[in-house]
Coordinates of C-alpha atoms and ligand atoms in Angstrom, one line a residue:
M5 CA 54.8 0.7 92.4
I6 CA 54.2 0.5 95.8
C7 CA 56.3 2.8 98.5
V8 CA 56.2 1.2 101.9
S9 CA 56.4 3.4 104.9
I10 CA 58.9 2.7 108.2
G11 CA 58.8 3.9 111.7
R12 CA 60.8 1.9 113.7
G13 CA 62.2 3.3 117.1
R14 CA 65.9 1.5 116.3
H15 CA 68.4 1.8 113.6
R16 CA 68.4 -2.0 113.7
E17 CA 64.5 -2.6 113.0
M18 CA 64.3 -0.1 110.2
I19 CA 67.2 -1.8 108.4
A20 CA 66.1 -5.4 109.1
E21 CA 62.3 -4.6 107.4
H22 CA 63.9 -3.0 104.8
K23 CA 65.8 -5.9 103.6
Y24 CA 62.8 -7.7 103.9
L25 CA 60.7 -5.7 101.9
A26 CA 63.6 -5.2 99.9
E27 CA 63.2 -9.6 99.5
Q28 CA 59.4 -9.4 98.8
G29 CA 60.0 -7.5 95.7
V30 CA 58.9 -4.2 96.9
G31 CA 60.7 -1.5 94.9
L32 CA 60.6 2.0 96.9
I33 CA 60.8 2.3 100.9
E34 CA 59.6 5.6 102.8
L35 CA 62.4 5.9 105.5
R36 CA 60.4 7.7 107.8
V37 CA 63.9 8.7 110.3
D38 CA 61.6 11.1 112.2
W39 CA 60.6 7.9 114.3
I40 CA 64.4 7.0 115.5
M41 CA 64.9 7.4 119.0
R42 CA 68.8 8.4 118.8
P43 CA 70.4 10.2 116.8
V44 CA 70.2 9.3 113.1
N45 CA 73.4 7.6 111.8
L46 CA 72.8 7.8 107.7
Q47 CA 75.3 6.0 107.0
R48 CA 73.7 2.9 108.4
L49 CA 70.5 2.8 107.0
F50 CA 71.6 4.0 103.4
A51 CA 75.1 2.6 102.7
E52 CA 73.8 -1.0 101.9
R53 CA 70.2 -0.5 101.1
P54 CA 68.7 -2.8 99.4
C55 CA 66.2 -1.1 97.3
P56 CA 65.6 2.7 96.6
A57 CA 64.6 4.9 99.3
I58 CA 62.7 7.8 100.1
F59 CA 64.5 9.8 102.9
T60 CA 61.7 11.5 105.4
C61 CA 61.7 13.1 108.3
R62 CA 58.7 14.8 109.4
R63 CA 57.9 17.5 112.1
E64 CA 55.4 16.4 114.6
N65 CA 53.3 19.3 113.1
D66 CA 53.0 17.9 109.6
G67 CA 51.8 14.1 111.3
G68 CA 55.6 13.3 112.3
K69 CA 57.3 12.2 115.3
W70 CA 60.1 14.9 115.0
T71 CA 59.9 17.1 118.3
K72 CA 63.3 18.6 117.7
P73 CA 64.7 22.1 116.9
E74 CA 63.5 22.4 113.2
S75 CA 67.7 23.7 112.2
E76 CA 68.6 20.5 113.4
R77 CA 66.2 18.6 110.8
Q78 CA 67.3 20.5 108.1
I79 CA 71.0 19.9 108.5
L80 CA 69.6 16.4 109.1
L81 CA 68.2 16.5 105.3
R82 CA 71.2 18.7 103.9
S83 CA 73.9 16.0 104.8
A84 CA 70.8 12.9 103.4
I85 CA 71.6 14.7 99.9
A86 CA 75.1 15.0 100.4
S87 CA 75.4 11.3 101.2
G88 CA 73.4 10.9 97.7
V89 CA 70.1 9.2 99.1
D90 CA 67.7 8.5 96.2
Y91 CA 64.5 10.8 97.5
I92 CA 64.4 13.5 99.6
D93 CA 60.9 14.5 100.7
L94 CA 60.5 18.2 101.5
E95 CA 57.5 20.0 103.0
E96 CA 56.5 22.8 100.5
D97 CA 57.7 25.7 103.2
I98 CA 61.2 24.6 103.3
A99 CA 61.7 23.0 100.0
A100 CA 62.7 26.8 98.8
S101 CA 66.0 26.8 101.5
I102 CA 67.5 23.3 100.6
P103 CA 68.6 23.3 97.2
R104 CA 69.3 20.5 94.6
Y105 CA 72.3 18.5 94.9
G106 CA 73.7 15.3 92.8
K107 CA 71.4 12.8 92.0
T108 CA 69.1 13.1 94.8
K109 CA 65.2 13.3 93.6
R110 CA 63.3 15.5 95.0
I111 CA 59.3 14.9 96.6
I112 CA 58.3 18.5 97.3
S113 CA 54.9 17.5 100.2
Y114 CA 52.1 19.0 101.3
H115 CA 49.7 17.1 103.7
N116 CA 46.3 18.9 105.1
F117 CA 44.9 15.9 108.0
R118 CA 41.9 18.3 107.9
E119 CA 40.5 18.5 104.5
T120 CA 40.9 18.4 101.3
P121 CA 41.3 21.8 100.5
A122 CA 39.3 23.8 97.7
N123 CA 42.1 25.2 96.3
L124 CA 44.0 21.9 95.5
E125 CA 45.1 22.9 92.1
E126 CA 46.6 26.1 93.2
I127 CA 48.5 24.4 96.1
H128 CA 50.1 22.0 93.9
R129 CA 51.2 24.9 91.4
R130 CA 53.0 25.9 94.0
M131 CA 54.6 23.4 94.8
A132 CA 55.5 22.7 91.3
T133 CA 56.9 25.9 90.9
L134 CA 60.1 24.5 94.3
D135 CA 62.1 21.9 91.9
A136 CA 60.4 19.2 92.2
D137 CA 60.9 16.0 90.5
I138 CA 57.7 14.9 92.6
V139 CA 55.0 16.5 93.9
K140 CA 53.3 14.8 96.9
L141 CA 49.9 15.8 97.9
A142 CA 47.9 13.9 100.9
T143 CA 44.8 15.3 102.0
M144 CA 41.8 14.6 104.1
A145 CA 39.0 13.3 102.6
H146 CA 35.4 13.6 103.5
S147 CA 33.4 12.8 101.0
Q148 CA 33.9 11.0 97.6
H149 CA 33.8 14.2 96.2
D150 CA 37.4 15.0 97.4
N151 CA 38.5 11.4 96.2
L152 CA 37.7 12.6 92.2
R153 CA 39.1 16.0 92.7
M154 CA 42.3 14.5 93.8
M155 CA 42.2 12.1 91.0
R156 CA 41.2 14.7 88.4
L157 CA 44.7 16.4 89.6
V158 CA 46.8 13.1 89.5
K159 CA 45.8 12.9 85.9
S160 CA 45.9 16.6 84.7
A161 CA 49.0 17.7 86.4
K162 CA 52.3 18.3 83.7
I163 CA 54.6 16.7 87.3
P164 CA 54.6 13.4 88.6
T165 CA 52.2 13.8 91.2
V166 CA 51.5 11.1 94.1
G167 CA 48.3 12.4 95.1
L168 CA 46.0 10.4 97.4
C169 CA 43.2 11.7 100.0
M170 CA 43.5 10.2 103.8
G171 CA 40.7 8.6 106.1
E172 CA 38.1 5.1 105.3
V173 CA 36.7 7.6 102.9
G174 CA 40.0 8.5 101.5
M175 CA 40.7 4.9 100.8
P176 CA 39.8 4.2 96.9
S177 CA 42.5 6.8 96.0
R178 CA 45.0 5.6 97.7
V179 CA 44.7 2.4 94.6
L180 CA 43.2 4.8 92.4
C181 CA 46.0 6.8 91.5
L182 CA 47.7 4.4 90.5
K183 CA 45.4 4.4 87.5
F184 CA 45.4 8.3 87.1
G185 CA 49.5 7.9 86.9
S186 CA 50.8 8.6 89.8
P187 CA 54.5 7.2 89.7
F188 CA 53.3 5.3 93.3
S189 CA 51.4 5.2 96.4
F190 CA 51.9 4.5 99.9
A191 CA 51.0 1.7 101.8
A192 CA 52.1 0.4 105.5
F193 CA 54.9 -2.2 106.7
H194 CA 51.7 -4.2 108.8
A195 CA 48.2 -2.8 109.1
D196 CA 48.3 -2.5 112.5
R197 CA 51.6 -0.1 111.9
S198 CA 50.1 2.2 109.4
L199 CA 52.1 5.8 109.3
A200 CA 48.8 8.0 108.2
P201 CA 44.8 7.5 108.8
G202 CA 43.3 4.9 105.8
Q203 CA 46.8 3.5 105.1
L204 CA 46.8 -0.1 103.8
S205 CA 49.5 -3.0 104.0
F206 CA 52.0 -3.5 101.2
K207 CA 50.3 -7.0 101.7
D208 CA 46.5 -6.0 101.3
M209 CA 48.3 -3.8 98.4
L210 CA 50.1 -5.9 96.5
E211 CA 48.2 -9.3 96.9
L212 CA 44.1 -7.7 97.7
Y213 CA 43.9 -4.7 95.0
R214 CA 47.1 -6.0 92.8
A215 CA 48.0 -2.4 92.7
H216 CA 51.1 -3.1 90.9
K217 CA 49.1 -4.5 88.3
I218 CA 46.9 -1.2 88.0
N219 CA 47.7 0.8 85.1
A220 CA 45.7 3.3 82.9
D221 CA 43.1 0.6 81.5
T222 CA 42.0 -0.4 84.5
E223 CA 38.7 -1.3 85.0
V224 CA 37.1 0.1 88.4
Y225 CA 34.4 -1.9 90.4
G226 CA 33.1 -1.1 94.0
V227 CA 30.4 -1.4 97.3
V228 CA 29.0 1.8 98.0
A229 CA 27.9 1.6 102.2
D230 CA 28.0 3.8 104.8
P231 CA 29.8 2.2 107.2
V232 CA 31.9 0.2 105.3
A233 CA 35.2 -1.1 106.5
H234 CA 33.7 -4.1 107.4
S235 CA 32.2 -5.4 103.8
M236 CA 33.9 -8.4 102.6
S237 CA 33.2 -7.5 99.3
P238 CA 36.2 -5.9 98.0
R239 CA 37.9 -9.0 99.4
I240 CA 35.7 -12.0 97.2
H241 CA 35.8 -9.7 94.2
N242 CA 39.0 -9.3 94.0
T243 CA 40.0 -12.9 94.6
G244 CA 37.7 -13.7 91.4
F245 CA 39.1 -10.7 88.9
G246 CA 42.5 -11.8 90.2
Q247 CA 41.8 -15.7 89.4
L248 CA 40.5 -15.0 86.3
G249 CA 43.8 -12.4 85.6
L250 CA 41.2 -9.4 84.6
N251 CA 42.3 -5.8 84.6
K252 CA 39.9 -4.8 87.0
V253 CA 39.9 -3.4 90.7
Y254 CA 37.0 -3.4 93.2
V255 CA 37.5 -0.7 96.2
P256 CA 35.2 0.5 99.1
F257 CA 33.4 3.2 98.3
R258 CA 32.2 5.0 101.8
V259 CA 29.0 7.1 101.1
G260 CA 26.9 9.2 102.9
R261 CA 23.2 9.1 102.4
E262 CA 23.1 12.5 101.4
E263 CA 25.9 12.1 98.9
L264 CA 25.0 9.1 97.0
P265 CA 23.1 11.1 94.6
T266 CA 26.2 12.7 93.4
F267 CA 28.3 9.7 93.7
L268 CA 25.9 8.1 91.4
A269 CA 25.9 10.9 89.2
N270 CA 29.9 11.0 89.2
C271 CA 31.5 7.6 89.7
R272 CA 32.1 6.4 86.0
E273 CA 34.9 9.1 86.1
F274 CA 36.6 7.1 88.6
G275 CA 36.4 4.8 85.9
V276 CA 33.9 2.3 87.8
K277 CA 31.8 -0.2 85.4
G278 CA 30.1 -2.0 88.1
L279 CA 28.8 -1.6 91.9
S280 CA 27.7 -3.2 94.7
V281 CA 25.2 -1.7 96.7
T282 CA 23.8 -2.0 101.0
I283 CA 23.4 -0.8 103.6
P284 CA 21.7 2.0 103.9
H285 CA 21.5 2.4 100.5
K286 CA 20.2 -0.6 98.6
E287 CA 16.3 1.7 98.6
E288 CA 17.1 4.8 97.9
A289 CA 19.3 3.3 95.1
L290 CA 16.3 2.0 93.2
R291 CA 14.5 5.7 93.3
L292 CA 18.1 7.2 91.9
L293 CA 18.1 4.6 88.9
S294 CA 15.5 5.2 85.7
R295 CA 16.4 1.2 84.8
T296 CA 15.9 -1.3 87.4
D297 CA 15.4 -5.9 86.6
E298 CA 12.5 -6.9 87.3
A299 CA 13.7 -8.4 90.7
S300 CA 14.7 -5.2 92.1
E301 CA 11.6 -3.7 91.7
H302 CA 8.9 -6.3 93.2
I303 CA 11.7 -6.2 95.9
G304 CA 11.8 -2.5 96.7
A305 CA 16.2 -2.3 96.7
V306 CA 19.0 -2.8 94.3
N307 CA 22.0 -5.1 95.2
T308 CA 24.2 -4.6 91.8
I309 CA 24.8 -1.8 89.0
D310 CA 26.1 -2.5 86.1
L311 CA 27.8 0.2 84.6
S312 CA 29.5 -1.0 82.1
G313 CA 26.9 0.4 79.0
P314 CA 25.3 4.4 78.6
T315 CA 22.5 3.8 81.4
A316 CA 23.0 2.1 84.4
I317 CA 21.1 -0.8 85.5
G318 CA 20.5 -1.6 88.9
A319 CA 19.9 -5.2 89.8
N320 CA 18.8 -7.5 93.2
T321 CA 21.0 -10.5 92.7
D322 CA 20.1 -11.3 96.6
C323 CA 17.0 -13.0 95.7
D324 CA 18.3 -15.9 92.9
A325 CA 21.0 -16.0 95.8
A326 CA 18.6 -17.2 98.1
M327 CA 16.5 -18.8 95.8
S328 CA 19.6 -21.6 93.9
A329 CA 20.5 -22.4 97.6
I330 CA 17.2 -22.8 98.8
L331 CA 16.0 -25.2 95.2
R332 CA 19.3 -27.3 94.8
V333 CA 17.7 -28.4 98.1
F334 CA 14.7 -29.0 97.8
G335 CA 15.7 -30.0 94.2
R336 CA 14.0 -28.5 91.1
D337 CA 11.6 -30.7 90.9
G338 CA 10.0 -29.6 94.7
V339 CA 10.8 -33.1 96.5
D340 CA 12.3 -31.8 99.6
K341 CA 15.4 -34.0 99.0
T342 CA 16.2 -33.9 102.8
A343 CA 13.5 -36.5 103.2
A344 CA 15.6 -39.0 101.8
T345 CA 18.3 -38.3 103.8
T346 CA 17.4 -37.7 107.1
A347 CA 16.8 -40.0 109.8
D348 CA 12.9 -39.8 109.5
N349 CA 11.7 -42.3 107.6
S350 CA 8.0 -42.8 108.5
A351 CA 5.9 -44.4 106.2
D352 CA 4.5 -40.3 105.7
N353 CA 7.2 -39.8 104.2
S354 CA 6.5 -41.6 100.8
A355 CA 2.9 -40.5 100.7
D356 CA 4.1 -36.9 100.9
K357 CA 7.2 -37.9 98.7
S358 CA 4.2 -38.3 96.1
A359 CA 2.0 -35.2 97.3
N360 CA 5.2 -32.9 96.5
K361 CA 5.7 -34.4 93.4
A362 CA 1.8 -33.6 92.3
A363 CA 1.9 -30.0 94.1
A364 CA 5.1 -28.7 92.1
T365 CA 5.2 -28.1 88.8
E366 CA 8.0 -26.3 86.6
S367 CA 6.7 -23.0 87.0
A368 CA 6.3 -23.1 90.5
P369 CA 8.6 -25.9 92.3
L370 CA 7.7 -24.8 95.9
A371 CA 4.0 -25.2 95.8
H372 CA 3.9 -27.5 98.6
V373 CA 6.5 -26.3 100.8
R374 CA 4.9 -23.6 103.8
A375 CA 7.9 -21.8 104.6
L376 CA 8.3 -19.3 107.8
I377 CA 10.2 -16.3 107.4
L378 CA 11.2 -14.7 110.6
G379 CA 12.2 -11.0 110.4
A380 CA 10.6 -8.4 107.5
G381 CA 13.7 -6.5 106.3
G382 CA 15.5 -6.2 103.3
A383 CA 16.7 -10.0 103.0
A384 CA 13.6 -11.0 104.5
R385 CA 11.9 -9.2 101.3
A386 CA 14.3 -10.9 98.3
V387 CA 13.3 -14.2 100.2
V388 CA 9.6 -14.2 100.2
Y389 CA 9.7 -12.7 96.9
G390 CA 11.1 -15.2 95.3
L391 CA 9.6 -18.1 97.4
R392 CA 5.9 -16.5 96.5
K393 CA 7.2 -16.5 92.5
A394 CA 8.1 -20.4 93.4
G395 CA 5.2 -21.4 95.0
A396 CA 5.6 -21.7 98.4
A397 CA 3.5 -20.2 101.1
C398 CA 5.2 -17.8 103.6
V399 CA 4.4 -17.0 106.7
I400 CA 5.9 -13.5 108.4
A401 CA 7.1 -13.4 111.6
N402 CA 8.4 -9.9 112.8
R403 CA 9.2 -8.3 116.5
T404 CA 7.6 -5.2 114.9
P405 CA 4.2 -6.4 113.3
E406 CA 3.2 -3.9 111.4
R407 CA 6.0 -4.7 109.5
A408 CA 5.3 -8.0 109.0
A409 CA 2.0 -7.0 107.6
E410 CA 3.4 -4.5 105.5
L411 CA 5.0 -7.8 103.8
A412 CA 2.3 -10.2 104.1
R413 CA -0.1 -7.4 102.3
R414 CA 2.0 -7.0 99.5
F415 CA 3.5 -10.4 98.7
A416 CA -0.1 -12.3 99.5
C417 CA 1.1 -14.1 102.8
E418 CA 0.1 -15.0 106.6
T419 CA 1.4 -13.2 109.3
A420 CA 2.0 -14.9 113.3
S421 CA 3.0 -13.1 116.0
W422 CA 6.6 -13.1 117.1
E423 CA 5.9 -14.7 120.1
D424 CA 4.1 -17.6 118.5
R425 CA 6.9 -17.8 116.0
G426 CA 7.7 -21.5 117.1
R427 CA 4.1 -23.1 117.6
E428 CA 3.7 -24.4 114.1
R429 CA 6.8 -26.8 112.4
Y430 CA 7.5 -26.4 109.0
D431 CA 9.0 -27.5 105.7
L432 CA 11.9 -24.3 105.5
V433 CA 12.8 -21.7 108.1
V434 CA 15.0 -18.3 107.0
N435 CA 16.6 -16.1 109.3
C436 CA 16.2 -12.5 107.9
T437 CA 16.9 -11.3 111.6
P438 CA 20.2 -10.5 112.6
I439 CA 19.9 -12.7 115.7
G440 CA 22.7 -15.1 116.1
M441 CA 24.8 -13.3 114.5
H442 CA 28.9 -11.9 115.8
P443 CA 29.4 -10.8 118.8
K444 CA 25.8 -12.5 119.9
V445 CA 26.5 -15.5 118.9
D446 CA 24.5 -17.1 121.7
E447 CA 21.5 -16.0 120.6
T448 CA 18.8 -17.7 118.3
P449 CA 15.4 -16.8 117.3
L450 CA 13.8 -19.5 117.3
E451 CA 14.1 -22.4 119.0
A452 CA 15.6 -25.6 118.9
R453 CA 12.3 -27.6 119.7
S454 CA 10.6 -25.2 116.9
F455 CA 11.5 -27.7 114.2
G456 CA 11.6 -31.0 113.1
P457 CA 14.2 -33.4 110.7
R458 CA 12.4 -32.7 107.9
T459 CA 12.6 -28.9 108.5
V460 CA 14.8 -27.2 105.7
V461 CA 16.6 -24.3 107.9
F462 CA 18.4 -21.3 106.4
D463 CA 19.6 -19.0 108.3
T464 CA 20.9 -15.7 106.3
I465 CA 23.6 -14.8 108.9
Y466 CA 27.2 -15.3 107.7
N467 CA 29.2 -14.0 110.1
P468 CA 29.6 -17.0 112.2
E469 CA 28.5 -19.1 109.8
Q470 CA 28.0 -22.1 112.4
T471 CA 25.1 -19.7 114.2
L472 CA 23.5 -21.3 117.2
L473 CA 20.3 -22.0 114.7
V474 CA 22.1 -23.6 112.3
K475 CA 23.8 -25.4 115.3
H476 CA 20.8 -26.8 116.6
A477 CA 19.2 -27.1 113.1
R478 CA 22.4 -29.8 112.5
E479 CA 21.5 -31.7 115.9
A480 CA 18.2 -32.5 115.2
G481 CA 19.4 -33.7 111.5
C482 CA 17.7 -30.9 109.4
Q483 CA 19.3 -30.3 106.0
V484 CA 20.8 -26.3 106.1
I485 CA 21.4 -23.3 104.2
T486 CA 23.8 -21.2 105.4
G487 CA 24.8 -17.4 105.5
V488 CA 27.6 -18.4 103.2
D489 CA 26.0 -20.2 100.7
M490 CA 23.7 -16.9 99.9
F491 CA 26.7 -14.3 100.3
V492 CA 29.1 -16.3 97.7
A493 CA 26.2 -16.8 95.5
Q494 CA 24.7 -13.1 95.0
A495 CA 28.1 -12.1 94.9
A496 CA 29.2 -14.3 92.6
R497 CA 25.6 -13.1 90.5
Q498 CA 27.6 -9.7 90.7
F499 CA 30.3 -10.7 89.3
E500 CA 28.7 -12.8 86.4
I501 CA 27.2 -9.1 85.7
F502 CA 30.3 -7.3 86.0
T503 CA 33.0 -9.8 83.9
G504 CA 30.2 -11.5 81.9
Q505 CA 32.5 -14.7 83.1
T506 CA 32.2 -17.5 84.9
P507 CA 33.2 -16.4 88.6
P508 CA 35.6 -19.0 90.2
V509 CA 33.2 -19.7 93.2
Q510 CA 35.3 -22.0 95.1
A511 CA 38.0 -19.2 95.3
M512 CA 35.5 -16.4 96.2
R513 CA 33.9 -19.0 98.5
D514 CA 37.5 -19.7 101.0
Q515 CA 38.2 -16.1 100.6
V516 CA 34.8 -15.5 102.8
M517 CA 36.2 -18.0 105.2
R518 CA 39.5 -16.6 105.4
S519 CA 37.9 -13.3 106.3
I520 CA 35.6 -14.2 108.9
S521 CA 38.0 -16.1 110.8
A522 CA 40.3 -13.5 110.0
A523 CA 38.0 -11.0 111.8
R524 CA 37.4 -12.7 114.1
S525 CA 41.2 -13.6 115.5
Ligands
NAP602 P1 17.2 -5.4 107.6 O1 16.4 -4.7 106.6 O2 17.6 -4.2 108.6 O3 16.2 -5.8 109.1 C1 16.3 -6.6 110.2 C2 15.0 -7.1 110.2 O4 15.7 -8.2 111.5 C3 14.0 -6.3 110.3 O5 12.5 -7.1 110.7 C4 14.1 -6.3 112.1 O6 12.7 -6.7 112.7 C5 15.1 -7.9 112.6 N1 15.7 -8.0 114.1 C6 16.4 -7.4 114.3 N2 16.8 -7.1 115.4 C7 16.2 -8.0 116.6 C8 15.8 -8.1 117.3 N3 16.9 -8.0 117.9 N4 15.4 -9.1 117.6 C9 14.1 -9.7 116.5 N5 14.5 -9.2 115.7 C10 15.0 -8.5 115.0 O7 18.2 -6.2 107.8 P2 18.8 -6.7 106.7 O8 19.2 -6.0 105.7 O9 17.2 -7.9 105.9 O10 19.5 -8.1 107.5 C11 18.9 -9.1 108.3 C12 19.7 -9.7 108.3 O11 20.1 -10.8 106.9 C13 21.5 -9.6 108.3 O12 21.5 -10.0 109.5 C14 22.3 -10.2 107.7 O13 23.6 -11.3 108.4 C15 21.7 -11.0 106.6 N6 21.9 -11.0 105.1 C16 22.9 -12.3 104.4 C17 23.4 -11.8 103.3 C18 23.8 -12.5 103.0 O14 24.2 -12.6 101.8 N7 23.9 -13.6 103.2 C19 22.3 -10.6 103.1 C20 21.1 -9.5 103.3 C21 21.1 -10.0 104.3 P3 11.8 -4.8 113.4 O15 11.1 -5.1 111.8 O16 11.5 -5.1 114.4 O17 13.4 -3.5 112.9

């Protein structure tokens, strides 16, 4: 169950939001009366409540807004119990002095905005002795290990325990506590109005994480990154899980470099069955795994970990994703389909096509293709590996020439200097640099005059989808592959690895497009 916390300055606003949330199917509301600027009118707030509510009046030093005398607050708490509120939130230090009365259930709460203390179990034991119906612990997480300790506590607690960690690192616990037995988890009315660090909006909790459906059997997936807040992977994979009605949830795990080995060793305890891996962990994950697929070995990076069996298996879906898009354009027989679709109908064209067919074979469908790769980082490695395997000749241009030379040596390619990258025309140009990415959308890695109508232009950037490079390429009549095509394809392949099922690609793509435009509005 989700409990939505409402903090508003006026009774009228609080009552309206309570009514709205009940209409949305929310089963429990926390009324944070410390936010109300006038004397609290219990009758107005609770007499005709549309769904059960927790009465909470939080002091300033516990993260609330109550600054009036403590004696006044305790009178208010007693009055709320006497008036029959459903739940009352009592902090550990005052719980013993406020007795149980009537049907009001007692939530004994502990908040720590600095850390998740080492003696969490001891704190929980103390709180459980205070005539608690529910124990609530909210602590700041600095590592995934903090989340794990909290989940262990929730799971083993004899008394119903809402245990969650705050902050970006703590976010997975807000969802996963429901798997481990928390009677409910907290959410905000709106993402901009969270009342605690890392609190999600109730819409995200319900629609994205489907928190109301999480139970002990829910399988867990996630993205491991640092930072992770911007990642679209939770949106794309949860959309896929939801579409297929799978009892799976996908959460963002913010993991620092130094924590990666312990996280990978312990993540199964969260119920994790599969992970996406991204910056800065792709190379290190490869080193840490004993089993990896051929593509990740060659590329030197892992972007997927399958934890469904006893041994974790690393894979790289970036290469397949890029190559499936490239081969779609060039055709499995190696012929550039753009030749037939663009305005270039010169006499040379049909001769070129015959030559292409002759050069391309099943094992080397791109044997006739000469490609320019801009950049020499992780994305470039995945693309170059795939292109070379398909028989294409590659020329690498990178800002730092040493990195271009290293990549060229590894995959038997040529190099071009960064300054001369636009001098020659190629069959395929792939941008693997962040030039043109949001917010610097008026930049492009290659001048428009550097490609003609028969060049296939592939920009791996997905935010925005229509980069300046893509716009110039379309204006020149080129066939275009976008970063969204690649991003959706790599996630779809991960989805297959995670679920063994065909991914709902269109729904996943629509979600990516919505997320990109939402991120910019
Ligand atoms: P990376 O490993 O950090 O490599 C970045 C590359 O871009 C390096 O070669 C770097 O050159 C070059 N570069 C960075 N800033 C530059 C600038 N201002 N001018 C010239 N060159 C510059 O990053 P990555 O993982 O390969 O990602 C690169 C891009 O690929 C990202 O922007 C991302 O949008 C895209 N990508 C897309 C997908 C997808 O699914 N669509 C997947 C992965 C990546 P130096 O060597 O000189 O530093």
